[in-house]
Tab-separated table of C-alpha atoms in Angstrom:
chain	number	residue	atom	x	y	z
A	1	MET	CA	5.972	6.942	9.984
A	2	VAL	CA	3.604	7.268	12.951
A	3	VAL	CA	2.402	10.703	14.058
A	4	PRO	CA	0.853	10.548	17.549
A	5	GLN	CA	-2.247	12.682	18.055
A	6	ALA	CA	-0.497	14.716	20.732
A	7	ARG	CA	2.140	15.741	18.168
A	8	LEU	CA	-0.277	16.483	15.307
A	9	ASP	CA	-0.275	20.272	15.051
A	10	GLN	CA	-3.529	21.226	13.373
A	11	VAL	CA	-2.068	24.498	12.142
A	12	ARG	CA	1.069	23.031	10.573
A	13	ALA	CA	-0.211	19.597	9.595
A	14	PHE	CA	-0.732	20.412	5.914
A	15	GLU	CA	2.750	21.907	5.615
A	16	ASP	CA	4.244	18.932	7.471
A	17	ARG	CA	2.426	16.499	5.169
A	18	SER	CA	3.933	18.266	2.150
A	19	ARG	CA	7.385	17.993	3.684
A	20	LEU	CA	6.921	14.289	4.344
A	21	ALA	CA	5.866	13.752	0.731
A	22	GLY	CA	8.927	15.710	-0.379
A	23	LEU	CA	11.098	13.345	1.648
A	24	GLY	CA	9.608	10.408	-0.227
A	25	LEU	CA	7.362	9.025	2.507
A	26	GLN	CA	4.449	7.168	0.973
A	27	GLU	CA	2.466	6.300	4.121
A	28	VAL	CA	1.798	8.112	7.386
A	29	ARG	CA	-0.378	7.012	10.300
A	30	ILE	CA	-2.125	9.671	12.358
A	31	THR	CA	-4.330	9.308	15.397
A	32	LEU	CA	-7.717	10.990	15.218
A	33	ASP	CA	-8.528	13.321	18.092
A	34	TRP	CA	-11.647	11.390	19.084
A	35	PRO	CA	-12.875	13.872	21.748
A	36	TRP	CA	-12.633	16.703	19.181
A	37	LEU	CA	-14.191	14.618	16.421
A	38	GLN	CA	-17.109	13.315	18.525
A	39	PRO	CA	-17.682	15.534	21.567
A	40	ARG	CA	-20.990	13.819	22.471
A	41	PRO	CA	-22.584	10.494	21.550
A	42	GLY	CA	-24.042	10.635	18.057
A	43	LEU	CA	-22.618	14.104	17.326
A	44	LEU	CA	-19.703	14.713	14.971
A	45	HIS	CA	-17.985	18.090	15.215
A	46	GLY	CA	-18.264	19.593	11.728
A	47	GLU	CA	-14.991	21.521	11.908
A	48	ALA	CA	-13.090	18.362	12.888
A	49	VAL	CA	-14.710	16.324	10.109
A	50	GLU	CA	-13.855	19.006	7.534
A	51	TRP	CA	-10.285	19.253	8.824
A	52	TYR	CA	-9.681	15.501	8.573
A	53	LEU	CA	-11.320	15.353	5.123
A	54	GLY	CA	-9.011	18.143	4.013
A	55	MET	CA	-6.011	16.205	5.333
A	56	LEU	CA	-7.107	13.075	3.468
A	57	GLN	CA	-7.656	14.974	0.214
A	58	ALA	CA	-4.336	16.818	0.463
A	59	ALA	CA	-2.493	13.595	1.250
A	60	ARG	CA	-4.107	11.819	-1.695
A	61	SER	CA	-3.168	14.626	-4.070
A	62	SER	CA	0.470	14.398	-2.991
A	63	GLY	CA	0.609	10.607	-3.159
A	64	VAL	CA	0.827	10.033	0.601
A	65	ALA	CA	-1.471	7.377	2.075
A	66	LEU	CA	-2.876	8.305	5.484
A	67	HIS	CA	-3.711	5.512	7.903
A	68	LEU	CA	-6.114	6.718	10.587
A	69	THR	CA	-6.235	5.384	14.139
A	70	LEU	CA	-9.217	6.168	16.379
A	71	ALA	CA	-8.767	4.491	19.746
A	72	GLU	CA	-5.054	4.770	20.413
A	73	ARG	CA	-4.792	7.107	23.373
A	74	ILE	CA	-7.625	9.431	24.270
A	75	ALA	CA	-11.302	8.508	24.496
A	76	PRO	CA	-13.978	11.157	24.987
A	77	THR	CA	-15.112	11.684	28.565
A	78	TRP	CA	-18.674	10.720	27.626
A	79	PHE	CA	-17.406	7.349	26.325
A	80	ASP	CA	-15.615	6.539	29.575
A	81	ASN	CA	-18.536	7.788	31.676
A	82	ASP	CA	-20.951	5.541	29.746
A	83	GLY	CA	-18.883	2.414	30.408
A	84	GLY	CA	-16.369	2.552	27.566
A	85	PHE	CA	-15.463	-0.720	25.921
A	86	THR	CA	-17.181	-2.714	28.685
A	87	ASP	CA	-20.607	-1.434	27.595
A	88	ALA	CA	-22.043	-3.556	24.775
A	89	ARG	CA	-23.966	-0.549	23.424
A	90	LEU	CA	-20.705	1.250	22.683
A	91	THR	CA	-18.638	-1.581	21.250
C-alpha cells in the first residue's frame, strides 16, 4: 500500500498503522515531508525526526515494514531556490 505524504495525517498515523497491521498488511510506503524534515540546508527539524523514528519503531513492533520515499512530490523551497537537482552541490 502507498500512503502519499498529503494523506499522511500526523495525528492519526500511529492508529492507522495499527489498523493496517490488523488487516494483515506487511509493507507500507510513506512519503517523507521533506520541507518539514529539513527546513533549511544542513538542518533537520528535531520534532520531524523524532516523529518519523517513532513511526518506524511502532511499525517494526507490529511487523509492518515501512518504505520511505523522500523526493516524490514536495521539495523544500530552499532546495528549489538553490538550483534543485540541476545543482551538483545538492545531488
